[in-house]
CSV table of C-alpha atoms and ligand atoms in Angstrom, one decimal:
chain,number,residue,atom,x,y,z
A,1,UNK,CA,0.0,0.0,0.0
A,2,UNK,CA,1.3,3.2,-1.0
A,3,UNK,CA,1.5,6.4,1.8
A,4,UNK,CA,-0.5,9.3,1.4
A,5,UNK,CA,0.4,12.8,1.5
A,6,UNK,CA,-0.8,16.2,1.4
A,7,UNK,CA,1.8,18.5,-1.0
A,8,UNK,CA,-0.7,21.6,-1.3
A,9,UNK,CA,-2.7,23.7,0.3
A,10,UNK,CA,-5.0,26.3,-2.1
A,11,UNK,CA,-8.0,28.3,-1.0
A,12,UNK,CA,-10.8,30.8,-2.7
A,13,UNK,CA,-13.2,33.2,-0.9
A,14,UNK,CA,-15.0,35.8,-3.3
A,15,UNK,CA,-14.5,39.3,-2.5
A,16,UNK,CA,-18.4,40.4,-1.0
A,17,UNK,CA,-18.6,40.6,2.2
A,18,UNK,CA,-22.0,40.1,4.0
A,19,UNK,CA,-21.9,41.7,7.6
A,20,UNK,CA,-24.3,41.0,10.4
A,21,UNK,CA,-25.3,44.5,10.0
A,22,UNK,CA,-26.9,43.9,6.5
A,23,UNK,CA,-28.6,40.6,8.0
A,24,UNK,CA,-30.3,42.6,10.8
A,25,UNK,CA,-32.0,44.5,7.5
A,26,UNK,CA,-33.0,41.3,6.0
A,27,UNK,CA,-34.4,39.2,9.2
A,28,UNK,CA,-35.2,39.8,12.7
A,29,UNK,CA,-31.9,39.2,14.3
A,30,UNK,CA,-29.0,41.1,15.3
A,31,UNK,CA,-25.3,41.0,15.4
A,32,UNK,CA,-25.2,40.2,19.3
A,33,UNK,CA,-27.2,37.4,18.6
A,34,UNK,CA,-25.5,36.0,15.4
A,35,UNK,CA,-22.1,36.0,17.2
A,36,UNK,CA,-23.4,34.9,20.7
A,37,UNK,CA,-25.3,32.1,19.1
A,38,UNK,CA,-23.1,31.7,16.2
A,39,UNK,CA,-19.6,32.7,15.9
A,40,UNK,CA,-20.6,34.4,12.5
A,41,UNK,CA,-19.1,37.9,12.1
A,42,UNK,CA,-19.4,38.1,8.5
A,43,UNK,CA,-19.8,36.0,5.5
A,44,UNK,CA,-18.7,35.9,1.6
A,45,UNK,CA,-20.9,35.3,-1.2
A,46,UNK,CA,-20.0,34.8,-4.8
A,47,UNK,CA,-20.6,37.0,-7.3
A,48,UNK,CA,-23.7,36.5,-10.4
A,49,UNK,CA,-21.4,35.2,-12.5
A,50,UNK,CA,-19.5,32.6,-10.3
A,51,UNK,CA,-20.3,29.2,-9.8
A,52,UNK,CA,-18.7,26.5,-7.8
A,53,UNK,CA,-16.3,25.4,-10.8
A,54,UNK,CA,-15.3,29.0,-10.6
A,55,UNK,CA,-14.2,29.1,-7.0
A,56,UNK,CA,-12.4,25.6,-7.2
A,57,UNK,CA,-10.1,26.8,-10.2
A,58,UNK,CA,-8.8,29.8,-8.0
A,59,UNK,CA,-8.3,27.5,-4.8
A,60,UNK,CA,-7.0,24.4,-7.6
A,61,UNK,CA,-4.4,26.9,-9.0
A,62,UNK,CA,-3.1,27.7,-5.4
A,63,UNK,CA,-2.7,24.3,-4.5
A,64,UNK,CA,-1.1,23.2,-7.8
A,65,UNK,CA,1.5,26.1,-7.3
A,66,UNK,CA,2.4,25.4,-3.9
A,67,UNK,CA,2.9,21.5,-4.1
A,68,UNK,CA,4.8,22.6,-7.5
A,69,UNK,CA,2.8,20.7,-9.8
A,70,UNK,CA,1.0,21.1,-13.1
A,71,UNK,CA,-1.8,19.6,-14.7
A,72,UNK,CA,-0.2,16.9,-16.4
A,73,UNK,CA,1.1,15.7,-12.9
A,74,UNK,CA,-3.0,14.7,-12.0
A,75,UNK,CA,-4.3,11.2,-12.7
A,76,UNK,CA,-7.5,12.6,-11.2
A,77,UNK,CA,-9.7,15.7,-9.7
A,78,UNK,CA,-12.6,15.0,-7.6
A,79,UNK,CA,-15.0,17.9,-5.7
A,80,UNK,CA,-16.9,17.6,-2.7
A,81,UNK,CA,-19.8,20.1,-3.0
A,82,UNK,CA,-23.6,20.0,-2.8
A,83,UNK,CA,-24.2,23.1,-4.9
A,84,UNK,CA,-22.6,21.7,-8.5
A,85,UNK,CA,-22.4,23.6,-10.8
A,86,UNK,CA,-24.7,21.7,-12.6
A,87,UNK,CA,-26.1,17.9,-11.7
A,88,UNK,CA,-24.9,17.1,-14.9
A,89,UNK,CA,-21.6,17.5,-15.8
A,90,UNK,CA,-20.7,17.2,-12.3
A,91,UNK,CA,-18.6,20.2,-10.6
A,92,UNK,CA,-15.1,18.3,-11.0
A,93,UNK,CA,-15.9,17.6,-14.9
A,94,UNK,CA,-16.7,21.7,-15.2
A,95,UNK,CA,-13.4,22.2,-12.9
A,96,UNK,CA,-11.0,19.6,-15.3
A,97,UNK,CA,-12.2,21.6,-18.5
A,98,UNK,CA,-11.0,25.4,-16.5
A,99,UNK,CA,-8.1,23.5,-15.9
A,100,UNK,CA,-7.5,22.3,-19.8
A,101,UNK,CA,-7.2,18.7,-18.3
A,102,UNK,CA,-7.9,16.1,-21.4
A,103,UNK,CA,-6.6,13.5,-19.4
A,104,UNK,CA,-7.4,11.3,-16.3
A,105,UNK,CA,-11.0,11.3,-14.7
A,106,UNK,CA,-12.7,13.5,-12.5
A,107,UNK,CA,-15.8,13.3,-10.0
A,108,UNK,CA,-18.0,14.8,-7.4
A,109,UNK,CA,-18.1,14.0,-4.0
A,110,UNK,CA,-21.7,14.5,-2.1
A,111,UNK,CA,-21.3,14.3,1.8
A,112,UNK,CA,-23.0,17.5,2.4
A,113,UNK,CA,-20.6,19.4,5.2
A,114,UNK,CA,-18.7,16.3,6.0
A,115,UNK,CA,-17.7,16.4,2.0
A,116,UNK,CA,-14.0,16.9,2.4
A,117,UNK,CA,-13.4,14.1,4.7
A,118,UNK,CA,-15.1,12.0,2.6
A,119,UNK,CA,-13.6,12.8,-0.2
A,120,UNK,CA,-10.2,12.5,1.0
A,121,UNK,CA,-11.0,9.4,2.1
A,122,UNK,CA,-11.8,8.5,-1.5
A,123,UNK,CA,-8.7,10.2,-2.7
A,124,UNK,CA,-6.4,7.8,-0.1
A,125,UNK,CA,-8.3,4.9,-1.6
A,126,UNK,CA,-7.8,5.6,-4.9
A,127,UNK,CA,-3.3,6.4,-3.8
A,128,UNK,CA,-3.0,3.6,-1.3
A,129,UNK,CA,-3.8,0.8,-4.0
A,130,UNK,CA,-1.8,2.5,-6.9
A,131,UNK,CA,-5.3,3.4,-8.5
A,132,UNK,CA,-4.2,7.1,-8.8
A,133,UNK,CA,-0.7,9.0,-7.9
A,134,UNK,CA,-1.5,12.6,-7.5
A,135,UNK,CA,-4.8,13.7,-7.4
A,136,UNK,CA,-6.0,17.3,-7.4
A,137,UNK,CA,-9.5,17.1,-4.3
A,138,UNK,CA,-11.3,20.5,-3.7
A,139,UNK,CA,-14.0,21.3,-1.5
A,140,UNK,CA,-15.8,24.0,-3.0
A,141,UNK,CA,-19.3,25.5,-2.2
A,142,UNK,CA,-21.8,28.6,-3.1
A,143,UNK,CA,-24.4,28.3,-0.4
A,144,UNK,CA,-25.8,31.3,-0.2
A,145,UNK,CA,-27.6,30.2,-3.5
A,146,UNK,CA,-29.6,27.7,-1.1
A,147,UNK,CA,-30.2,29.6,1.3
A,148,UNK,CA,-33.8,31.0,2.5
A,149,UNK,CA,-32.9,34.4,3.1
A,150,UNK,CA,-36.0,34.7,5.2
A,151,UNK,CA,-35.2,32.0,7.4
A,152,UNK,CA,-33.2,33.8,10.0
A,153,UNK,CA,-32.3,30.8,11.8
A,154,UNK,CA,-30.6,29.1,8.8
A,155,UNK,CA,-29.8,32.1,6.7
A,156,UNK,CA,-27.1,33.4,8.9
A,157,UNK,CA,-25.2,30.4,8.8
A,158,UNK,CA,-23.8,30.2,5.4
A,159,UNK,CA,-20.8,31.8,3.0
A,160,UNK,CA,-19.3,30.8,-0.1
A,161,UNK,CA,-15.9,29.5,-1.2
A,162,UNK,CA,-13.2,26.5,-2.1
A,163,UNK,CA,-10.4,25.1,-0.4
A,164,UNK,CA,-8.3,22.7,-2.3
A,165,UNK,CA,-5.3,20.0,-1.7
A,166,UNK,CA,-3.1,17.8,-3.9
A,167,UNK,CA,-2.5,14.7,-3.0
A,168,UNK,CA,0.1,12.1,-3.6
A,169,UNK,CA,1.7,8.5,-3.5
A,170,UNK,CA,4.8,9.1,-0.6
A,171,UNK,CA,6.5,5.7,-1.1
A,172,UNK,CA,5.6,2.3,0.2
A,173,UNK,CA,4.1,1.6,3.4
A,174,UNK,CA,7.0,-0.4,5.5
A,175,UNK,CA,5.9,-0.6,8.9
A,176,UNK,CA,7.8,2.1,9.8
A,177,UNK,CA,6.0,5.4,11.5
A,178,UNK,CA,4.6,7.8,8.8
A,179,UNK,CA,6.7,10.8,8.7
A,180,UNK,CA,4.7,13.2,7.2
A,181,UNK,CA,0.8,12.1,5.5
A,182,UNK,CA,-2.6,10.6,6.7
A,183,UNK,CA,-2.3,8.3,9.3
A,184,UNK,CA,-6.1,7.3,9.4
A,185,UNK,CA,-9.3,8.9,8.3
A,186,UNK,CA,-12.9,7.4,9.4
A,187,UNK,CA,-16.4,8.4,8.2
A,188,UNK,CA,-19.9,7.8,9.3
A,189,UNK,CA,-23.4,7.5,8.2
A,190,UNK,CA,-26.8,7.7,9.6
A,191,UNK,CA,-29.4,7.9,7.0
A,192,UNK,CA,-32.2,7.8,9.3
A,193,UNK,CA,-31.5,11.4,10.6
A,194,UNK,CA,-31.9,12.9,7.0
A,195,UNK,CA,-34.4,15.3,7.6
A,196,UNK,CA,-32.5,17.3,10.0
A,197,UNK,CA,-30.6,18.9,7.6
A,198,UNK,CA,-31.8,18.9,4.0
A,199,UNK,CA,-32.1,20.6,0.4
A,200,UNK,CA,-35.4,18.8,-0.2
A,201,UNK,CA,-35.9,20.3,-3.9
A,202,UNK,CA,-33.9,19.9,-7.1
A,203,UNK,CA,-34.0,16.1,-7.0
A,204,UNK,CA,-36.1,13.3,-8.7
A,205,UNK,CA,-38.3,13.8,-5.7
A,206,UNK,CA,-39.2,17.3,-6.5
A,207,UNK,CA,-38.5,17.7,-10.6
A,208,UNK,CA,-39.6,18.9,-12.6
A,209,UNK,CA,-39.4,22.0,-10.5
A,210,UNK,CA,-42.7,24.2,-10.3
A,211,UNK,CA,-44.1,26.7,-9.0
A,212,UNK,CA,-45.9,25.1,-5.8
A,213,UNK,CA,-42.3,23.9,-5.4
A,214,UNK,CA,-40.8,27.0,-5.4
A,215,UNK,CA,-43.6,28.8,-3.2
A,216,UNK,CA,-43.2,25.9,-0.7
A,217,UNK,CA,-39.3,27.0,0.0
A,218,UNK,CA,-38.1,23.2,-1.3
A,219,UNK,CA,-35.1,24.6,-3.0
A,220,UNK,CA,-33.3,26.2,-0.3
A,221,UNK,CA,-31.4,24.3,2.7
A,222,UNK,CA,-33.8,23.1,5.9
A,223,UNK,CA,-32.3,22.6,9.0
A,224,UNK,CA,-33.7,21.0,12.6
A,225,UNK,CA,-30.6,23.0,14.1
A,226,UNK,CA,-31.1,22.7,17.9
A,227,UNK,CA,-31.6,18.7,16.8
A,228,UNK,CA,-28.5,18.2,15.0
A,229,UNK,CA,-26.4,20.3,16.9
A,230,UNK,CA,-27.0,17.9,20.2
A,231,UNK,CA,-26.1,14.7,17.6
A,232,UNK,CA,-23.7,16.7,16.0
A,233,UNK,CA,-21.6,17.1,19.6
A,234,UNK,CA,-21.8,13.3,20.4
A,235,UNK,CA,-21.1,11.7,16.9
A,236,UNK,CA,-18.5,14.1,16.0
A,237,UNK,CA,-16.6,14.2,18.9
A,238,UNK,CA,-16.7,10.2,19.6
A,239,UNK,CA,-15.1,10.1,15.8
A,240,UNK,CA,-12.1,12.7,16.8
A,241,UNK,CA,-11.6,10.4,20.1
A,242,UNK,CA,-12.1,7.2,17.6
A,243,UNK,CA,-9.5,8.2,14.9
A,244,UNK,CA,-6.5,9.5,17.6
A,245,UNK,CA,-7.5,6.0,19.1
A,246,UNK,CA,-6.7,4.2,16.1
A,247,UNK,CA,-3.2,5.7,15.6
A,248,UNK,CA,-2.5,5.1,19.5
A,249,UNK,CA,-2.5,8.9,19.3
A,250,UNK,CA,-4.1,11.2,22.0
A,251,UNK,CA,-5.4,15.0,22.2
A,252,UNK,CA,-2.2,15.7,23.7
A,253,UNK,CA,-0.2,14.9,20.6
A,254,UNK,CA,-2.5,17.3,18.5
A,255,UNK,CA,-0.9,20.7,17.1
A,256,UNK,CA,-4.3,21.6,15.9
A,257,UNK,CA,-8.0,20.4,15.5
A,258,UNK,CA,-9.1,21.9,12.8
A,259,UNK,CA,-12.9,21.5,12.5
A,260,UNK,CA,-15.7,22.5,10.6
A,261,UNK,CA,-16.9,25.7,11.0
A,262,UNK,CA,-20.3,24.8,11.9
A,263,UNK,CA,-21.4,26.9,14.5
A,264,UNK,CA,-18.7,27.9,17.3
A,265,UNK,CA,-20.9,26.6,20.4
A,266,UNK,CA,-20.6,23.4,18.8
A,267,UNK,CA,-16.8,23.7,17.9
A,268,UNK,CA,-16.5,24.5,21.7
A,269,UNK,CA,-18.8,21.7,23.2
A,270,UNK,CA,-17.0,19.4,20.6
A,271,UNK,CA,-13.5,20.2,22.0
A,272,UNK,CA,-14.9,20.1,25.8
A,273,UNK,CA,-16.0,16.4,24.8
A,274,UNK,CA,-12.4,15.6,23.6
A,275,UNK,CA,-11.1,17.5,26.6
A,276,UNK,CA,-9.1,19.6,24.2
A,277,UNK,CA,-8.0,23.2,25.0
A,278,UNK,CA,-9.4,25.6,22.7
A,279,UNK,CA,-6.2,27.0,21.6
A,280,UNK,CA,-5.7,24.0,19.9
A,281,UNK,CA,-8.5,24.4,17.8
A,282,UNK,CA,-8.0,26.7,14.4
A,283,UNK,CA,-11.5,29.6,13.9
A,284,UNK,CA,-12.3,31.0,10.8
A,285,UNK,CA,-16.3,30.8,11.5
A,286,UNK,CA,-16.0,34.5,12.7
A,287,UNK,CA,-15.0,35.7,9.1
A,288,UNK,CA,-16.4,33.4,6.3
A,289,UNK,CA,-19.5,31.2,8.3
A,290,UNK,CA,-19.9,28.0,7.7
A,291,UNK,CA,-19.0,26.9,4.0
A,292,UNK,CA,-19.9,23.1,4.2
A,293,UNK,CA,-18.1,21.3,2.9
A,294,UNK,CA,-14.8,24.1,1.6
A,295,UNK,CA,-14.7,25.1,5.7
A,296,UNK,CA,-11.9,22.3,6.5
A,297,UNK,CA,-9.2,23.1,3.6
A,298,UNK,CA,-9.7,27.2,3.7
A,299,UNK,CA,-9.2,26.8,7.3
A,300,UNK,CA,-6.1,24.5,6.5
A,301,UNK,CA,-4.7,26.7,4.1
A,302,UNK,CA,-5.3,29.0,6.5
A,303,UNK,CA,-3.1,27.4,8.6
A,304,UNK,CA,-0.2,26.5,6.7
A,305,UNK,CA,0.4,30.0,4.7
A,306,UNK,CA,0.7,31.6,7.8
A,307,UNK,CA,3.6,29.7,8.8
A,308,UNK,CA,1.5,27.7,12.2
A,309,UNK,CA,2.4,24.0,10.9
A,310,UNK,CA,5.4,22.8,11.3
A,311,UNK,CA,7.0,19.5,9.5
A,312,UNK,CA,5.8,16.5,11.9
A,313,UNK,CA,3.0,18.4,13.4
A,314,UNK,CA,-0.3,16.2,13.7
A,315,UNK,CA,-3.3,17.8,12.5
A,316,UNK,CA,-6.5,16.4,13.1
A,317,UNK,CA,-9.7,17.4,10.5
A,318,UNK,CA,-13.1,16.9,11.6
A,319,UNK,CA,-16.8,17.3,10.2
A,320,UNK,CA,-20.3,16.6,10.7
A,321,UNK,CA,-23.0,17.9,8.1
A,322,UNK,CA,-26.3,16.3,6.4
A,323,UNK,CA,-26.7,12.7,5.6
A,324,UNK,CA,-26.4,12.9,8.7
A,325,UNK,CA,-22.5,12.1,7.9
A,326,UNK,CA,-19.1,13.0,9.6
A,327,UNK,CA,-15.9,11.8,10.0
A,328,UNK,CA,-12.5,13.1,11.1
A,329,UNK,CA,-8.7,12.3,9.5
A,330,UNK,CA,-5.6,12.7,11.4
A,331,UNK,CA,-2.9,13.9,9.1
A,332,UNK,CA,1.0,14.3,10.1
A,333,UNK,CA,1.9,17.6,8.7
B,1,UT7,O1,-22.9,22.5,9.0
B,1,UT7,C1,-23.8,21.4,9.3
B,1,UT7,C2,-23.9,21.2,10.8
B,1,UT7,N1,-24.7,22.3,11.3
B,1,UT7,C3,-25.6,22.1,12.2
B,1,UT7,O2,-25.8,20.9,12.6
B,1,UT7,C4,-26.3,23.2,12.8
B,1,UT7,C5,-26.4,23.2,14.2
B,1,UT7,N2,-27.3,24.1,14.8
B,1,UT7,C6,-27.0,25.4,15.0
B,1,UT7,O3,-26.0,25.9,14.6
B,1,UT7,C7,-28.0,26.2,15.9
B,1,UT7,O4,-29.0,25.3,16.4
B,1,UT7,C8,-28.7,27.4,15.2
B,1,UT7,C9,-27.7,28.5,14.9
B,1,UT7,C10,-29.3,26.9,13.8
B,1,UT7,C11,-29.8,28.0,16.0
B,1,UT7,O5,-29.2,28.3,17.3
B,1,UT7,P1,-29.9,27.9,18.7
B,1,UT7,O6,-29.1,28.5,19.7
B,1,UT7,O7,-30.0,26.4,18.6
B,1,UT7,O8,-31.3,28.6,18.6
B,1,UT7,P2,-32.7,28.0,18.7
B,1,UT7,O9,-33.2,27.4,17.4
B,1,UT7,O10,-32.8,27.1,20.0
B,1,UT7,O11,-33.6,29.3,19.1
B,1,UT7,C12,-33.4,30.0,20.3
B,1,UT7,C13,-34.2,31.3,20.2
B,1,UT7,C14,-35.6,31.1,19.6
B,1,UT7,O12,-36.5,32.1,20.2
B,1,UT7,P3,-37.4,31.7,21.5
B,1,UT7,O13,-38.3,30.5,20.9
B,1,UT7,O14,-36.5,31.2,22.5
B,1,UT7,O15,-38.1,32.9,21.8
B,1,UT7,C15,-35.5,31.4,18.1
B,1,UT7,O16,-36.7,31.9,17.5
B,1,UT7,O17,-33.5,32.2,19.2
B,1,UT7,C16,-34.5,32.6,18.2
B,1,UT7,N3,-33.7,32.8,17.0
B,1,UT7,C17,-33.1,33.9,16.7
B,1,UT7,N4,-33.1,35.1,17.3
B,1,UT7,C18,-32.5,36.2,16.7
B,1,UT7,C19,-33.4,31.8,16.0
B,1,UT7,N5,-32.6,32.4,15.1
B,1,UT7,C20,-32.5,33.7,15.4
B,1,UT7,C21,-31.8,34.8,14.8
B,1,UT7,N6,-31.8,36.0,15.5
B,1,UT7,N7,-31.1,34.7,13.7
C-alpha cells in the first residue's frame, strides 16, 4: 500500500462581504445574537457570474502552485460540494475543463458538510492501491444560492468559497512510523437522521421544478438546528476520540484540530467532549460562516500559509453535516 500525502494547500473566498449588519435588515436578528449564538461575524458570497467550478479553479491553481505541480502531474480531480455547478456534468468535470485537463478522470463527492473528509478518504483509496498517484480534491461550495434568506435561523449560517489539496503517492508503506501524511481517516453515516438537515428540492423527488415547489421553499437548505447540533456534539466528537485512538495517538499529541466551521458553540462543546483546549482548535467561522463542505481546507490553508504548521506536526480534521454524515482524519503535517 502506498502512503498518502498532502503537498498543497490552495483556498478561494469571493470578495463580498455580507456583515451582520446587513442581516439585521433582512431578518429579525442582530449582530449580538449572530455572534453569541453563532460565531458568524461576516460571511462571503459569490458573485452573479460565479459558480462552484469557478471558486475551485482559484483554490486548484493555489494548491497546484504550492505543491509545484501542473496539470499533467493529475491522474484525477474529484469535488466535494452540494451546490454543482450543474447535476450534470458534475462540478469536477466543469473544474477539469478550466483547468484544460484532457486527461485522467474526475468526480463529485456528495457528503454535504462532511464532504472533504469523505472525499479525501476517497482520494487515499484511490493512492493507497496505486489506483491514482496525485490527485488534485477541492471542496468548494456557493451556499448562499440555497439559502432561505428569510429563514433567519438558517440564513445566517452560510458563505461561499473553495479550499483545495493535492494529494500524492509518498513511497511504500513499510511498517515504519509515517513521517509526514494521513495516518487514518474514518467516516460515518446515519441515514435515518436525513431530515435534519436537507435541500429537499432539485432532485427526482421534487422535478420537474414548479411553481408550488418554489412557493413551498423546497429549493433552499432546511435545517432542525437545535436537533442536530445535540447529535452533531456526540457523533463528532466520539469520531475525533475514535481516529487519535486508532493511531495510539491522544489530544495531547495534536498541534491543531481543525474542524468544521459549523457553528462555534458546537466547535466549543465538541473540544470540551475531547477534553481539548481551545487554543488548539483553528476559527475562521467569525470571518467566512460556515461553508460546508470548503470550511476544512480554507481553514487549513489558512493554517499553513501563515507559517502555524510545522513538519511533523499532527493535524486532526473533523466534520459533521447532512446525511447525517461526519468523519475526522488525522494527518501528520
Ligand atoms: O454544518 C452542518 C452542521 N450544522 C448544524 O448541525 C447546525 C447546528 N445548529 C445550530 O447551529 C444552531 O442550532 C442554530 C444556529 C441553527 C440555532 O441556534 P440555537 O441557539 O440552537 O437557537 P434555537 O433554534 O434554539 O432558538 C433560540 C431562540 C428562539 O427564540 P425563542 O423561541 O427562545 O423565543 C429562536 O426563535 O432564538 C431565536 N432565533 C433567533 N433570534 C435572533 C433563532 N434564530 C435567530 C436569529 N436571530 N437569527
Amino acid at each position: 500500500m502506498q502512503r498518502v500525502r498532502i503537498v498543497g494547500t490552495g483556498s478561494y473566498v469571493p470578495q463580498e462581504v455580507i456583515t451582520n449588519a446587513d442581516l439585521e435588515r433582512l431578518v429579525d436578528t442582530s449582530d449580538e445574537w449572530i455572534r453569541s449564538r453563532t460565531g458568524v461575524v461576516e460571511r462571503r458570497r459569490a458573485a452573479k457570474d460565479q459558480a462552484t467550478s469557478d471558486l475551485a479553479l482559484d483554490a486548484a491553481r493555489a494548491a497546484l502552485a504550492m505543491a509545484g505541480r501542473a496539470v499533467n502531474d493529475l491522474d484525477m480531480i474529484v469535488v466535494a460540494t452540494i451546490t454543482p455547478d450543474t447535476y450534470c456534468p458534475s462540478a469536477a468535470c466543469w473544474l477539469q475543463s478550466k483547468l484544460g485537463m484532457t486527461h485522467g478522470v474526475a468526480f463529485d463527492v456528495n457528503a454535504a458538510c462532511a464532504g472533504f473528509i469523505f472525499g479525501l478518504s476517497v482520494c487515499e483509496q484511490f493512492i493507497k492501491t496505486g489506483s491514482a498517484r496525485t490527485i488534485l480534491f477541492v471542496a468548494s461550495e456557493v451556499m448562499t444560492r440555497t439559502v432561505n434568506w428569510s429563514d433567519r435561523e438558517s440564513c445566517i449560517l452560510w458563505g461561499d468559497g473553495a479550499g483545495a489539496v493535492i494529494l500524492t503517492a509518498d513511497g511504500e508503506e513499510d511498517g515504519s512510523p509515517l513521517k509526514h501524511g494521513i495516518l487514518a481517516t474514518n467516516i460515518y453515516t446515519d441515514g435515518t437522521h436525513g431530515e435534519k438537515l436537507q435541500l429537499p428540492g432539485g432532485g427526482s423527488r421534487t422535478t420537474p421544478i414548479s411553481h408550488e415547489s418554489v412557493s413551498a421553499d423546497l429549493h433552499t437548505l432546511r435545517m432542525e438546528g437545535p436537533d442536530s447540533f445535540k447529535i452533531a456534539v456526540r457523533t463528532w466528537s466520539t469520531a475525533c476520540l475514535e481516529t487519535l485512538e486508532a493511531t495510539g495517538l491522544s489530544v495531547a499529541d495534536l498541534r491543531w484540530h481543525i474542524p468544521h466551521q459549523a457553528n462555534l458553540r458546537m466547535i466549543e462543546a465538541v473540544a470540551k467532549r475531547m477534553k481539548l483546549q481551545m487554543s488548539k482548535v483553528y476559527l475562521t467561522i467569525h470571518k467566512y460562516g460556515n461553508i460546508s463542505s470548503a470550511t476544512v481546507p480554507i481553514t487549513l490553508d489558512e493554517v499553513v500559509r501563515t507559517g502555524q504548521v510545522a513538519p511533523g506536526d499532527l493535524l486532526m480534521l473533523s466534520a459533521f453535516g447532512g446525511g447525517l454524515a461526519w468523519g475526522a482524519s488525522l494527518v501528520r503535517w
